[in-house]
JSON list of C-alpha atoms in Angstrom, two decimals:
[
{"chain": "A", "resi": 1, "resn": "MET", "atom": "CA", "xyz": [0.09, 0.07, -0.04]},
{"chain": "A", "resi": 2, "resn": "LEU", "atom": "CA", "xyz": [2.58, 2.30, 1.13]},
{"chain": "A", "resi": 3, "resn": "ALA", "atom": "CA", "xyz": [3.96, 1.04, -2.12]},
{"chain": "A", "resi": 4, "resn": "ALA", "atom": "CA", "xyz": [1.25, 2.60, -4.57]},
{"chain": "A", "resi": 5, "resn": "LEU", "atom": "CA", "xyz": [0.69, 5.63, -2.69]},
{"chain": "A", "resi": 6, "resn": "ALA", "atom": "CA", "xyz": [4.22, 6.77, -2.99]},
{"chain": "A", "resi": 7, "resn": "ALA", "atom": "CA", "xyz": [3.29, 5.98, -6.63]},
{"chain": "A", "resi": 8, "resn": "CYS", "atom": "CA", "xyz": [0.53, 7.32, -6.75]},
{"chain": "A", "resi": 9, "resn": "SER", "atom": "CA", "xyz": [2.29, 10.81, -5.07]},
{"chain": "A", "resi": 10, "resn": "SER", "atom": "CA", "xyz": [4.86, 11.22, -8.02]},
{"chain": "A", "resi": 11, "resn": "VAL", "atom": "CA", "xyz": [2.38, 10.14, -10.51]},
{"chain": "A", "resi": 12, "resn": "LYS", "atom": "CA", "xyz": [0.91, 13.35, -8.81]},
{"chain": "A", "resi": 13, "resn": "ASN", "atom": "CA", "xyz": [3.98, 15.05, -8.54]},
{"chain": "A", "resi": 14, "resn": "GLU", "atom": "CA", "xyz": [4.80, 15.80, -12.30]},
{"chain": "A", "resi": 15, "resn": "VAL", "atom": "CA", "xyz": [4.33, 18.01, -14.25]},
{"chain": "A", "resi": 16, "resn": "ASP", "atom": "CA", "xyz": [4.47, 19.53, -17.96]},
{"chain": "A", "resi": 17, "resn": "PRO", "atom": "CA", "xyz": [7.28, 21.70, -18.91]},
{"chain": "A", "resi": 18, "resn": "THR", "atom": "CA", "xyz": [4.41, 23.10, -22.03]},
{"chain": "A", "resi": 19, "resn": "THR", "atom": "CA", "xyz": [1.71, 24.63, -19.25]},
{"chain": "A", "resi": 20, "resn": "GLY", "atom": "CA", "xyz": [1.00, 27.62, -19.93]},
{"chain": "A", "resi": 21, "resn": "TRP", "atom": "CA", "xyz": [2.71, 27.29, -23.28]},
{"chain": "A", "resi": 22, "resn": "THR", "atom": "CA", "xyz": [1.52, 29.35, -26.31]},
{"chain": "A", "resi": 23, "resn": "ALA", "atom": "CA", "xyz": [0.53, 27.91, -29.37]},
{"chain": "A", "resi": 24, "resn": "ASP", "atom": "CA", "xyz": [3.36, 29.90, -31.80]},
{"chain": "A", "resi": 25, "resn": "ARG", "atom": "CA", "xyz": [5.51, 28.91, -28.66]},
{"chain": "A", "resi": 26, "resn": "LEU", "atom": "CA", "xyz": [4.95, 24.65, -28.79]},
{"chain": "A", "resi": 27, "resn": "TYR", "atom": "CA", "xyz": [5.37, 25.07, -32.50]},
{"chain": "A", "resi": 28, "resn": "GLN", "atom": "CA", "xyz": [8.18, 26.54, -32.87]},
{"chain": "A", "resi": 29, "resn": "ASP", "atom": "CA", "xyz": [10.06, 24.21, -30.16]},
{"chain": "A", "resi": 30, "resn": "ALA", "atom": "CA", "xyz": [8.39, 21.05, -32.36]},
{"chain": "A", "resi": 31, "resn": "ARG", "atom": "CA", "xyz": [10.37, 22.52, -34.94]},
{"chain": "A", "resi": 32, "resn": "ALA", "atom": "CA", "xyz": [13.44, 22.58, -33.07]},
{"chain": "A", "resi": 33, "resn": "GLU", "atom": "CA", "xyz": [12.72, 19.08, -32.77]},
{"chain": "A", "resi": 34, "resn": "MET", "atom": "CA", "xyz": [11.68, 17.74, -36.04]},
{"chain": "A", "resi": 35, "resn": "ASN", "atom": "CA", "xyz": [14.41, 19.68, -37.54]},
{"chain": "A", "resi": 36, "resn": "ALA", "atom": "CA", "xyz": [16.71, 17.65, -34.62]},
{"chain": "A", "resi": 37, "resn": "GLY", "atom": "CA", "xyz": [15.13, 14.26, -35.92]},
{"chain": "A", "resi": 38, "resn": "ASN", "atom": "CA", "xyz": [13.08, 13.75, -33.02]},
{"chain": "A", "resi": 39, "resn": "TRP", "atom": "CA", "xyz": [9.77, 12.46, -33.95]},
{"chain": "A", "resi": 40, "resn": "LYS", "atom": "CA", "xyz": [8.46, 11.88, -30.71]},
{"chain": "A", "resi": 41, "resn": "ALA", "atom": "CA", "xyz": [9.47, 14.30, -29.12]},
{"chain": "A", "resi": 42, "resn": "ALA", "atom": "CA", "xyz": [7.87, 17.03, -31.65]},
{"chain": "A", "resi": 43, "resn": "ARG", "atom": "CA", "xyz": [4.74, 15.12, -32.46]},
{"chain": "A", "resi": 44, "resn": "THR", "atom": "CA", "xyz": [3.80, 15.29, -28.17]},
{"chain": "A", "resi": 45, "resn": "ARG", "atom": "CA", "xyz": [4.28, 19.53, -28.92]},
{"chain": "A", "resi": 46, "resn": "LEU", "atom": "CA", "xyz": [2.14, 19.86, -32.16]},
{"chain": "A", "resi": 47, "resn": "GLU", "atom": "CA", "xyz": [-0.64, 17.10, -29.96]},
{"chain": "A", "resi": 48, "resn": "ALA", "atom": "CA", "xyz": [-0.56, 19.55, -26.89]},
{"chain": "A", "resi": 49, "resn": "ILE", "atom": "CA", "xyz": [-1.11, 22.13, -29.92]},
{"chain": "A", "resi": 50, "resn": "GLU", "atom": "CA", "xyz": [-4.16, 20.13, -31.65]},
{"chain": "A", "resi": 51, "resn": "SER", "atom": "CA", "xyz": [-5.77, 19.64, -28.04]},
{"chain": "A", "resi": 52, "resn": "ARG", "atom": "CA", "xyz": [-5.54, 22.88, -26.39]},
{"chain": "A", "resi": 53, "resn": "TYR", "atom": "CA", "xyz": [-5.83, 25.71, -29.63]},
{"chain": "A", "resi": 54, "resn": "PRO", "atom": "CA", "xyz": [-7.93, 23.68, -32.20]},
{"chain": "A", "resi": 55, "resn": "PHE", "atom": "CA", "xyz": [-8.42, 26.44, -33.81]},
{"chain": "A", "resi": 56, "resn": "GLY", "atom": "CA", "xyz": [-6.46, 29.01, -35.39]},
{"chain": "A", "resi": 57, "resn": "THR", "atom": "CA", "xyz": [-3.48, 28.31, -38.23]},
{"chain": "A", "resi": 58, "resn": "TYR", "atom": "CA", "xyz": [-1.54, 25.73, -35.54]},
{"chain": "A", "resi": 59, "resn": "ALA", "atom": "CA", "xyz": [-3.75, 23.98, -35.27]},
{"chain": "A", "resi": 60, "resn": "GLN", "atom": "CA", "xyz": [-3.93, 23.08, -39.24]},
{"chain": "A", "resi": 61, "resn": "GLN", "atom": "CA", "xyz": [-0.06, 23.22, -39.53]},
{"chain": "A", "resi": 62, "resn": "SER", "atom": "CA", "xyz": [-0.31, 21.08, -36.74]},
{"chain": "A", "resi": 63, "resn": "LEU", "atom": "CA", "xyz": [-1.83, 18.67, -38.32]},
{"chain": "A", "resi": 64, "resn": "ILE", "atom": "CA", "xyz": [-0.42, 18.83, -41.06]},
{"chain": "A", "resi": 65, "resn": "ASP", "atom": "CA", "xyz": [3.30, 18.47, -39.42]},
{"chain": "A", "resi": 66, "resn": "GLN", "atom": "CA", "xyz": [1.41, 15.91, -37.55]},
{"chain": "A", "resi": 67, "resn": "ALA", "atom": "CA", "xyz": [1.09, 12.84, -40.57]},
{"chain": "A", "resi": 68, "resn": "TYR", "atom": "CA", "xyz": [4.55, 14.48, -41.77]},
{"chain": "A", "resi": 69, "resn": "ILE", "atom": "CA", "xyz": [6.73, 13.45, -38.54]},
{"chain": "A", "resi": 70, "resn": "ASN", "atom": "CA", "xyz": [4.46, 9.39, -38.55]},
{"chain": "A", "resi": 71, "resn": "TRP", "atom": "CA", "xyz": [5.11, 9.13, -41.88]},
{"chain": "A", "resi": 72, "resn": "LYS", "atom": "CA", "xyz": [8.91, 9.66, -41.68]},
{"chain": "A", "resi": 73, "resn": "ASP", "atom": "CA", "xyz": [9.06, 7.67, -37.60]},
{"chain": "A", "resi": 74, "resn": "GLU", "atom": "CA", "xyz": [7.06, 4.65, -39.91]},
{"chain": "A", "resi": 75, "resn": "GLU", "atom": "CA", "xyz": [4.32, 5.44, -38.82]},
{"chain": "A", "resi": 76, "resn": "PRO", "atom": "CA", "xyz": [1.87, 4.87, -41.38]},
{"chain": "A", "resi": 77, "resn": "ALA", "atom": "CA", "xyz": [-1.57, 4.92, -39.39]},
{"chain": "A", "resi": 78, "resn": "GLN", "atom": "CA", "xyz": [-1.65, 7.45, -37.82]},
{"chain": "A", "resi": 79, "resn": "ALA", "atom": "CA", "xyz": [-0.28, 10.03, -40.50]},
{"chain": "A", "resi": 80, "resn": "LEU", "atom": "CA", "xyz": [-2.62, 8.60, -42.68]},
{"chain": "A", "resi": 81, "resn": "ALA", "atom": "CA", "xyz": [-5.50, 8.92, -39.98]},
{"chain": "A", "resi": 82, "resn": "ALA", "atom": "CA", "xyz": [-3.51, 13.01, -39.26]},
{"chain": "A", "resi": 83, "resn": "ILE", "atom": "CA", "xyz": [-4.94, 13.51, -43.66]},
{"chain": "A", "resi": 84, "resn": "ASP", "atom": "CA", "xyz": [-7.62, 12.27, -43.32]},
{"chain": "A", "resi": 85, "resn": "ARG", "atom": "CA", "xyz": [-8.37, 14.35, -40.04]},
{"chain": "A", "resi": 86, "resn": "PHE", "atom": "CA", "xyz": [-6.75, 18.06, -41.83]},
{"chain": "A", "resi": 87, "resn": "GLN", "atom": "CA", "xyz": [-9.68, 17.32, -44.99]},
{"chain": "A", "resi": 88, "resn": "LYS", "atom": "CA", "xyz": [-12.81, 16.45, -43.11]},
{"chain": "A", "resi": 89, "resn": "GLN", "atom": "CA", "xyz": [-11.74, 19.92, -41.17]},
{"chain": "A", "resi": 90, "resn": "TYR", "atom": "CA", "xyz": [-10.04, 22.22, -43.68]},
{"chain": "A", "resi": 91, "resn": "PRO", "atom": "CA", "xyz": [-10.68, 20.28, -47.43]},
{"chain": "A", "resi": 92, "resn": "SER", "atom": "CA", "xyz": [-9.65, 24.41, -49.35]},
{"chain": "A", "resi": 93, "resn": "HIS", "atom": "CA", "xyz": [-7.51, 25.10, -47.45]},
{"chain": "A", "resi": 94, "resn": "PRO", "atom": "CA", "xyz": [-3.77, 25.42, -49.28]},
{"chain": "A", "resi": 95, "resn": "GLY", "atom": "CA", "xyz": [-2.09, 22.42, -48.27]},
{"chain": "A", "resi": 96, "resn": "SER", "atom": "CA", "xyz": [-4.34, 19.99, -49.47]},
{"chain": "A", "resi": 97, "resn": "ASP", "atom": "CA", "xyz": [-2.02, 18.89, -52.67]},
{"chain": "A", "resi": 98, "resn": "TYR", "atom": "CA", "xyz": [0.51, 18.50, -50.68]},
{"chain": "A", "resi": 99, "resn": "MET", "atom": "CA", "xyz": [-1.23, 16.07, -47.37]},
{"chain": "A", "resi": 100, "resn": "LEU", "atom": "CA", "xyz": [-2.70, 13.62, -51.13]},
{"chain": "A", "resi": 101, "resn": "TYR", "atom": "CA", "xyz": [0.66, 13.33, -52.22]},
{"chain": "A", "resi": 102, "resn": "LEU", "atom": "CA", "xyz": [1.71, 12.90, -48.97]},
{"chain": "A", "resi": 103, "resn": "LYS", "atom": "CA", "xyz": [-0.75, 9.82, -48.83]},
{"chain": "A", "resi": 104, "resn": "GLY", "atom": "CA", "xyz": [0.59, 9.24, -51.62]},
{"chain": "A", "resi": 105, "resn": "LEU", "atom": "CA", "xyz": [3.65, 8.59, -50.65]},
{"chain": "A", "resi": 106, "resn": "ILE", "atom": "CA", "xyz": [2.78, 6.80, -47.26]},
{"chain": "A", "resi": 107, "resn": "SER", "atom": "CA", "xyz": [1.96, 3.78, -49.55]},
{"chain": "A", "resi": 108, "resn": "PHE", "atom": "CA", "xyz": [4.76, 3.92, -51.58]},
{"chain": "A", "resi": 109, "resn": "THR", "atom": "CA", "xyz": [7.14, 1.22, -52.15]},
{"chain": "A", "resi": 110, "resn": "PRO", "atom": "CA", "xyz": [9.51, 1.94, -54.49]},
{"chain": "A", "resi": 111, "resn": "PRO", "atom": "CA", "xyz": [11.55, -1.38, -55.72]},
{"chain": "A", "resi": 112, "resn": "SER", "atom": "CA", "xyz": [14.60, 1.34, -54.28]},
{"chain": "A", "resi": 113, "resn": "ALA", "atom": "CA", "xyz": [14.07, 0.95, -50.84]},
{"chain": "A", "resi": 114, "resn": "ALA", "atom": "CA", "xyz": [15.82, -0.49, -48.24]},
{"chain": "A", "resi": 115, "resn": "LEU", "atom": "CA", "xyz": [13.38, -3.77, -47.42]},
{"chain": "A", "resi": 116, "resn": "SER", "atom": "CA", "xyz": [13.01, -4.30, -51.13]},
{"chain": "A", "resi": 117, "resn": "LYS", "atom": "CA", "xyz": [17.02, -4.43, -51.50]},
{"chain": "A", "resi": 118, "resn": "ILE", "atom": "CA", "xyz": [17.31, -6.96, -48.79]},
{"chain": "A", "resi": 119, "resn": "THR", "atom": "CA", "xyz": [14.37, -9.05, -49.38]},
{"chain": "A", "resi": 120, "resn": "ARG", "atom": "CA", "xyz": [14.84, -8.69, -53.68]},
{"chain": "A", "resi": 121, "resn": "GLN", "atom": "CA", "xyz": [10.99, -9.40, -53.46]},
{"chain": "A", "resi": 122, "resn": "ASP", "atom": "CA", "xyz": [9.51, -7.46, -56.89]},
{"chain": "A", "resi": 123, "resn": "PRO", "atom": "CA", "xyz": [6.78, -4.44, -55.69]},
{"chain": "A", "resi": 124, "resn": "SER", "atom": "CA", "xyz": [4.45, -6.70, -57.97]},
{"chain": "A", "resi": 125, "resn": "GLU", "atom": "CA", "xyz": [4.09, -9.86, -56.07]},
{"chain": "A", "resi": 126, "resn": "ARG", "atom": "CA", "xyz": [3.64, -7.68, -52.65]},
{"chain": "A", "resi": 127, "resn": "ASP", "atom": "CA", "xyz": [-1.03, -7.34, -52.38]},
{"chain": "A", "resi": 128, "resn": "PRO", "atom": "CA", "xyz": [-1.68, -4.24, -54.52]},
{"chain": "A", "resi": 129, "resn": "LYS", "atom": "CA", "xyz": [-3.49, -3.52, -51.88]},
{"chain": "A", "resi": 130, "resn": "GLY", "atom": "CA", "xyz": [-1.69, -0.36, -51.07]},
{"chain": "A", "resi": 131, "resn": "LEU", "atom": "CA", "xyz": [0.16, -0.44, -54.22]},
{"chain": "A", "resi": 132, "resn": "ARG", "atom": "CA", "xyz": [-4.05, 1.13, -55.17]},
{"chain": "A", "resi": 133, "resn": "GLU", "atom": "CA", "xyz": [-4.19, 3.31, -52.59]},
{"chain": "A", "resi": 134, "resn": "SER", "atom": "CA", "xyz": [-1.06, 5.36, -53.06]},
{"chain": "A", "resi": 135, "resn": "TYR", "atom": "CA", "xyz": [-2.31, 5.18, -57.41]},
{"chain": "A", "resi": 136, "resn": "GLU", "atom": "CA", "xyz": [-5.29, 6.82, -56.13]},
{"chain": "A", "resi": 137, "resn": "ALA", "atom": "CA", "xyz": [-3.72, 9.70, -53.86]},
{"chain": "A", "resi": 138, "resn": "PHE", "atom": "CA", "xyz": [-1.79, 10.63, -56.74]},
{"chain": "A", "resi": 139, "resn": "HIS", "atom": "CA", "xyz": [-4.47, 10.54, -59.02]},
{"chain": "A", "resi": 140, "resn": "GLU", "atom": "CA", "xyz": [-6.79, 13.17, -56.64]},
{"chain": "A", "resi": 141, "resn": "LEU", "atom": "CA", "xyz": [-3.44, 15.70, -56.47]},
{"chain": "A", "resi": 142, "resn": "LEU", "atom": "CA", "xyz": [-3.37, 15.37, -60.51]},
{"chain": "A", "resi": 143, "resn": "GLN", "atom": "CA", "xyz": [-6.60, 15.63, -61.18]},
{"chain": "A", "resi": 144, "resn": "ARG", "atom": "CA", "xyz": [-7.89, 19.12, -58.09]},
{"chain": "A", "resi": 145, "resn": "TYR", "atom": "CA", "xyz": [-4.35, 19.71, -58.12]},
{"chain": "A", "resi": 146, "resn": "PRO", "atom": "CA", "xyz": [-2.60, 20.20, -61.73]},
{"chain": "A", "resi": 147, "resn": "ASP", "atom": "CA", "xyz": [-0.61, 23.45, -61.69]},
{"chain": "A", "resi": 148, "resn": "SER", "atom": "CA", "xyz": [0.94, 21.88, -58.39]},
{"chain": "A", "resi": 149, "resn": "LYS", "atom": "CA", "xyz": [4.05, 21.99, -57.64]},
{"chain": "A", "resi": 150, "resn": "TYR", "atom": "CA", "xyz": [4.50, 18.61, -56.45]},
{"chain": "A", "resi": 151, "resn": "ALA", "atom": "CA", "xyz": [2.17, 17.48, -59.86]},
{"chain": "A", "resi": 152, "resn": "ALA", "atom": "CA", "xyz": [5.49, 15.98, -61.67]},
{"chain": "A", "resi": 153, "resn": "ASP", "atom": "CA", "xyz": [6.95, 14.15, -59.30]},
{"chain": "A", "resi": 154, "resn": "ALA", "atom": "CA", "xyz": [3.56, 12.54, -58.42]},
{"chain": "A", "resi": 155, "resn": "ALA", "atom": "CA", "xyz": [3.42, 11.87, -62.11]},
{"chain": "A", "resi": 156, "resn": "LYS", "atom": "CA", "xyz": [6.50, 9.80, -62.55]},
{"chain": "A", "resi": 157, "resn": "ARG", "atom": "CA", "xyz": [4.85, 7.87, -59.50]},
{"chain": "A", "resi": 158, "resn": "GLN", "atom": "CA", "xyz": [1.58, 7.97, -61.19]},
{"chain": "A", "resi": 159, "resn": "THR", "atom": "CA", "xyz": [3.47, 6.11, -64.03]},
{"chain": "A", "resi": 160, "resn": "TRP", "atom": "CA", "xyz": [5.45, 3.43, -62.09]},
{"chain": "A", "resi": 161, "resn": "LEU", "atom": "CA", "xyz": [2.53, 2.58, -59.78]},
{"chain": "A", "resi": 162, "resn": "VAL", "atom": "CA", "xyz": [0.30, 1.75, -63.69]},
{"chain": "A", "resi": 163, "resn": "SER", "atom": "CA", "xyz": [2.68, -0.18, -64.38]},
{"chain": "A", "resi": 164, "resn": "THR", "atom": "CA", "xyz": [3.73, -2.01, -61.20]},
{"chain": "A", "resi": 165, "resn": "ILE", "atom": "CA", "xyz": [0.24, -3.49, -60.85]},
{"chain": "A", "resi": 166, "resn": "ALA", "atom": "CA", "xyz": [-0.73, -4.09, -64.74]},
{"chain": "A", "resi": 167, "resn": "GLN", "atom": "CA", "xyz": [2.50, -6.80, -63.25]},
{"chain": "A", "resi": 168, "resn": "ASN", "atom": "CA", "xyz": [0.93, -7.48, -59.89]},
{"chain": "A", "resi": 169, "resn": "GLU", "atom": "CA", "xyz": [-1.85, -8.47, -62.34]},
{"chain": "A", "resi": 170, "resn": "VAL", "atom": "CA", "xyz": [-0.37, -10.83, -65.17]},
{"chain": "A", "resi": 171, "resn": "HIS", "atom": "CA", "xyz": [1.67, -12.43, -62.04]},
{"chain": "A", "resi": 172, "resn": "ILE", "atom": "CA", "xyz": [-1.06, -13.91, -61.51]},
{"chain": "A", "resi": 173, "resn": "ALA", "atom": "CA", "xyz": [-2.47, -14.34, -64.82]},
{"chain": "A", "resi": 174, "resn": "GLU", "atom": "CA", "xyz": [0.43, -16.70, -65.03]},
{"chain": "A", "resi": 175, "resn": "TYR", "atom": "CA", "xyz": [-0.16, -18.28, -61.19]},
{"chain": "A", "resi": 176, "resn": "TYR", "atom": "CA", "xyz": [-3.80, -19.67, -62.73]},
{"chain": "A", "resi": 177, "resn": "TYR", "atom": "CA", "xyz": [-1.94, -20.66, -65.60]},
{"chain": "A", "resi": 178, "resn": "LYS", "atom": "CA", "xyz": [0.63, -23.36, -64.08]},
{"chain": "A", "resi": 179, "resn": "ARG", "atom": "CA", "xyz": [-2.02, -24.26, -62.02]},
{"chain": "A", "resi": 180, "resn": "GLY", "atom": "CA", "xyz": [-4.74, -24.97, -64.88]},
{"chain": "A", "resi": 181, "resn": "ALA", "atom": "CA", "xyz": [-7.42, -23.26, -64.28]},
{"chain": "A", "resi": 182, "resn": "TYR", "atom": "CA", "xyz": [-7.19, -21.62, -67.79]},
{"chain": "A", "resi": 183, "resn": "VAL", "atom": "CA", "xyz": [-9.95, -18.81, -67.96]},
{"chain": "A", "resi": 184, "resn": "ALA", "atom": "CA", "xyz": [-9.11, -18.06, -64.61]},
{"chain": "A", "resi": 185, "resn": "ALA", "atom": "CA", "xyz": [-5.44, -16.45, -66.19]},
{"chain": "A", "resi": 186, "resn": "VAL", "atom": "CA", "xyz": [-7.02, -15.83, -69.89]},
{"chain": "A", "resi": 187, "resn": "ASN", "atom": "CA", "xyz": [-9.36, -13.78, -67.70]},
{"chain": "A", "resi": 188, "resn": "ARG", "atom": "CA", "xyz": [-6.82, -11.85, -66.20]},
{"chain": "A", "resi": 189, "resn": "ALA", "atom": "CA", "xyz": [-4.69, -11.84, -68.83]},
{"chain": "A", "resi": 190, "resn": "GLN", "atom": "CA", "xyz": [-7.07, -9.11, -71.26]},
{"chain": "A", "resi": 191, "resn": "THR", "atom": "CA", "xyz": [-7.77, -7.30, -67.89]},
{"chain": "A", "resi": 192, "resn": "VAL", "atom": "CA", "xyz": [-4.04, -6.50, -68.47]},
{"chain": "A", "resi": 193, "resn": "VAL", "atom": "CA", "xyz": [-4.49, -5.60, -72.76]},
{"chain": "A", "resi": 194, "resn": "THR", "atom": "CA", "xyz": [-7.75, -3.59, -71.56]},
{"chain": "A", "resi": 195, "resn": "ASP", "atom": "CA", "xyz": [-7.22, -1.12, -68.81]},
{"chain": "A", "resi": 196, "resn": "PHE", "atom": "CA", "xyz": [-3.56, -1.22, -69.01]},
{"chain": "A", "resi": 197, "resn": "LYS", "atom": "CA", "xyz": [-2.44, -0.37, -72.51]},
{"chain": "A", "resi": 198, "resn": "GLY", "atom": "CA", "xyz": [1.04, 1.30, -73.21]},
{"chain": "A", "resi": 199, "resn": "VAL", "atom": "CA", "xyz": [3.11, -0.97, -70.08]},
{"chain": "A", "resi": 200, "resn": "PRO", "atom": "CA", "xyz": [5.13, -3.06, -71.82]},
{"chain": "A", "resi": 201, "resn": "ILE", "atom": "CA", "xyz": [4.55, -5.98, -69.52]},
{"chain": "A", "resi": 202, "resn": "VAL", "atom": "CA", "xyz": [0.63, -6.79, -71.97]},
{"chain": "A", "resi": 203, "resn": "GLU", "atom": "CA", "xyz": [3.86, -8.59, -74.18]},
{"chain": "A", "resi": 204, "resn": "ARG", "atom": "CA", "xyz": [3.78, -10.77, -71.44]},
{"chain": "A", "resi": 205, "resn": "ALA", "atom": "CA", "xyz": [-0.43, -10.52, -70.26]},
{"chain": "A", "resi": 206, "resn": "LEU", "atom": "CA", "xyz": [-0.78, -11.04, -74.15]},
{"chain": "A", "resi": 207, "resn": "TYR", "atom": "CA", "xyz": [1.92, -14.69, -74.58]},
{"chain": "A", "resi": 208, "resn": "ILE", "atom": "CA", "xyz": [-0.19, -15.96, -71.65]},
{"chain": "A", "resi": 209, "resn": "ALA", "atom": "CA", "xyz": [-4.20, -15.70, -73.16]},
{"chain": "A", "resi": 210, "resn": "TYR", "atom": "CA", "xyz": [-2.43, -17.46, -76.31]},
{"chain": "A", "resi": 211, "resn": "LEU", "atom": "CA", "xyz": [-0.89, -20.27, -74.19]},
{"chain": "A", "resi": 212, "resn": "SER", "atom": "CA", "xyz": [-4.54, -20.17, -72.14]},
{"chain": "A", "resi": 213, "resn": "PHE", "atom": "CA", "xyz": [-6.92, -20.75, -75.22]},
{"chain": "A", "resi": 214, "resn": "ASP", "atom": "CA", "xyz": [-4.71, -22.96, -77.01]},
{"chain": "A", "resi": 215, "resn": "LYS", "atom": "CA", "xyz": [-5.22, -25.52, -73.76]},
{"chain": "A", "resi": 216, "resn": "LEU", "atom": "CA", "xyz": [-8.62, -24.92, -73.74]},
{"chain": "A", "resi": 217, "resn": "GLY", "atom": "CA", "xyz": [-9.18, -25.89, -76.97]},
{"chain": "A", "resi": 218, "resn": "ASN", "atom": "CA", "xyz": [-10.05, -23.19, -78.68]},
{"chain": "A", "resi": 219, "resn": "THR", "atom": "CA", "xyz": [-7.66, -22.63, -81.50]},
{"chain": "A", "resi": 220, "resn": "GLU", "atom": "CA", "xyz": [-9.48, -19.56, -83.50]},
{"chain": "A", "resi": 221, "resn": "LEU", "atom": "CA", "xyz": [-8.56, -17.14, -79.93]},
{"chain": "A", "resi": 222, "resn": "ARG", "atom": "CA", "xyz": [-5.43, -18.44, -79.90]},
{"chain": "A", "resi": 223, "resn": "ASP", "atom": "CA", "xyz": [-3.83, -18.01, -83.02]},
{"chain": "A", "resi": 224, "resn": "ASP", "atom": "CA", "xyz": [-6.06, -14.30, -83.04]},
{"chain": "A", "resi": 225, "resn": "THR", "atom": "CA", "xyz": [-3.80, -13.90, -79.55]},
{"chain": "A", "resi": 226, "resn": "GLU", "atom": "CA", "xyz": [-0.78, -14.61, -81.87]},
{"chain": "A", "resi": 227, "resn": "ARG", "atom": "CA", "xyz": [-1.30, -12.03, -84.25]},
{"chain": "A", "resi": 228, "resn": "VAL", "atom": "CA", "xyz": [-2.68, -9.23, -82.16]},
{"chain": "A", "resi": 229, "resn": "LEU", "atom": "CA", "xyz": [0.49, -10.42, -80.22]},
{"chain": "A", "resi": 230, "resn": "ARG", "atom": "CA", "xyz": [2.95, -10.34, -83.06]},
{"chain": "A", "resi": 231, "resn": "ALA", "atom": "CA", "xyz": [1.00, -6.99, -84.39]},
{"chain": "A", "resi": 232, "resn": "ASN", "atom": "CA", "xyz": [2.49, -5.40, -81.40]},
{"chain": "A", "resi": 233, "resn": "PHE", "atom": "CA", "xyz": [4.86, -6.99, -80.55]},
{"chain": "A", "resi": 234, "resn": "PRO", "atom": "CA", "xyz": [6.85, -7.15, -83.26]},
{"chain": "A", "resi": 235, "resn": "ASN", "atom": "CA", "xyz": [10.14, -8.41, -81.51]},
{"chain": "A", "resi": 236, "resn": "THR", "atom": "CA", "xyz": [8.26, -11.10, -80.10]},
{"chain": "A", "resi": 237, "resn": "VAL", "atom": "CA", "xyz": [10.82, -13.74, -78.07]},
{"chain": "A", "resi": 238, "resn": "TYR", "atom": "CA", "xyz": [8.49, -15.69, -75.91]},
{"chain": "A", "resi": 239, "resn": "PHE", "atom": "CA", "xyz": [7.33, -18.10, -79.21]},
{"chain": "A", "resi": 240, "resn": "ASP", "atom": "CA", "xyz": [11.04, -19.54, -79.07]},
{"chain": "A", "resi": 241, "resn": "GLN", "atom": "CA", "xyz": [11.62, -19.41, -75.39]},
{"chain": "A", "resi": 242, "resn": "GLY", "atom": "CA", "xyz": [8.57, -19.85, -74.15]},
{"chain": "A", "resi": 243, "resn": "LEU", "atom": "CA", "xyz": [7.58, -18.24, -70.33]},
{"chain": "A", "resi": 244, "resn": "LYS", "atom": "CA", "xyz": [11.33, -18.32, -69.58]},
{"chain": "A", "resi": 245, "resn": "ALA", "atom": "CA", "xyz": [11.85, -15.66, -71.71]},
{"chain": "A", "resi": 246, "resn": "GLN", "atom": "CA", "xyz": [14.04, -12.62, -69.78]},
{"chain": "A", "resi": 247, "resn": "VAL", "atom": "CA", "xyz": [12.01, -9.48, -69.43]},
{"chain": "A", "resi": 248, "resn": "ASN", "atom": "CA", "xyz": [13.27, -6.08, -69.23]},
{"chain": "A", "resi": 249, "resn": "TYR", "atom": "CA", "xyz": [10.33, -5.20, -67.06]},
{"chain": "A", "resi": 250, "resn": "TRP", "atom": "CA", "xyz": [9.42, -0.90, -67.64]},
{"chain": "A", "resi": 251, "resn": "ASN", "atom": "CA", "xyz": [10.63, -0.34, -64.66]},
{"chain": "A", "resi": 252, "resn": "PRO", "atom": "CA", "xyz": [11.08, 3.36, -63.72]},
{"chain": "A", "resi": 253, "resn": "ILE", "atom": "CA", "xyz": [12.79, 2.53, -60.84]},
{"chain": "A", "resi": 254, "resn": "ASN", "atom": "CA", "xyz": [15.88, 4.71, -60.37]},
{"chain": "A", "resi": 255, "resn": "TRP", "atom": "CA", "xyz": [13.52, 8.03, -60.48]},
{"chain": "A", "resi": 256, "resn": "PHE", "atom": "CA", "xyz": [12.87, 7.78, -56.69]}
]
């Protein structure tokens, strides 16, 4: 009991050093902690601004900085929560384009990322949910703020995402083909052909469709697919080397 009372006493004696601080002082201190990379301390100051001074420019900026800090501190869920609160409370804020850009970055993981270098995993082999969320954020940014200073980089990332999502669809089509699910393989391959026009991986998608139609005994559609493949990719090596052919995927890794 004495120990419990002592503990309670120590808790009661704790004093918040920022008690009575103005919004400006809290924010300046938060910025200093951010510049030093002290994300936890900076987050505490910014959360204090949001709770103590919920109205005004400091509250708005605190949400922007919270989103950034949580992203840098590898807390994507908290970062997205801050962005969501910001978008709901300040839909017409001048920083809305940045928040959309940051939202896209949170789910964006190019092959140059540290973990990918270690695991050697192709980003297109992962769950595409994050890729699609990233694409949607960048797409909204480009639609709503085409003149934003973040638009050029967002467009590059969006292009990479389209290619990577298409590759994911082809991975699935190939998975189905190798397991004898030829109709499912055709459906996935055709999705790539119709929804991702101009992406190099379409060549592989067409070849998988060609193989699947052949296995299904549909010679008419098989031959039609071959004609389309040869017409669009006259230098294709798939008919000579099969699915093991070395493919130079268009993947602008060095952009990021």
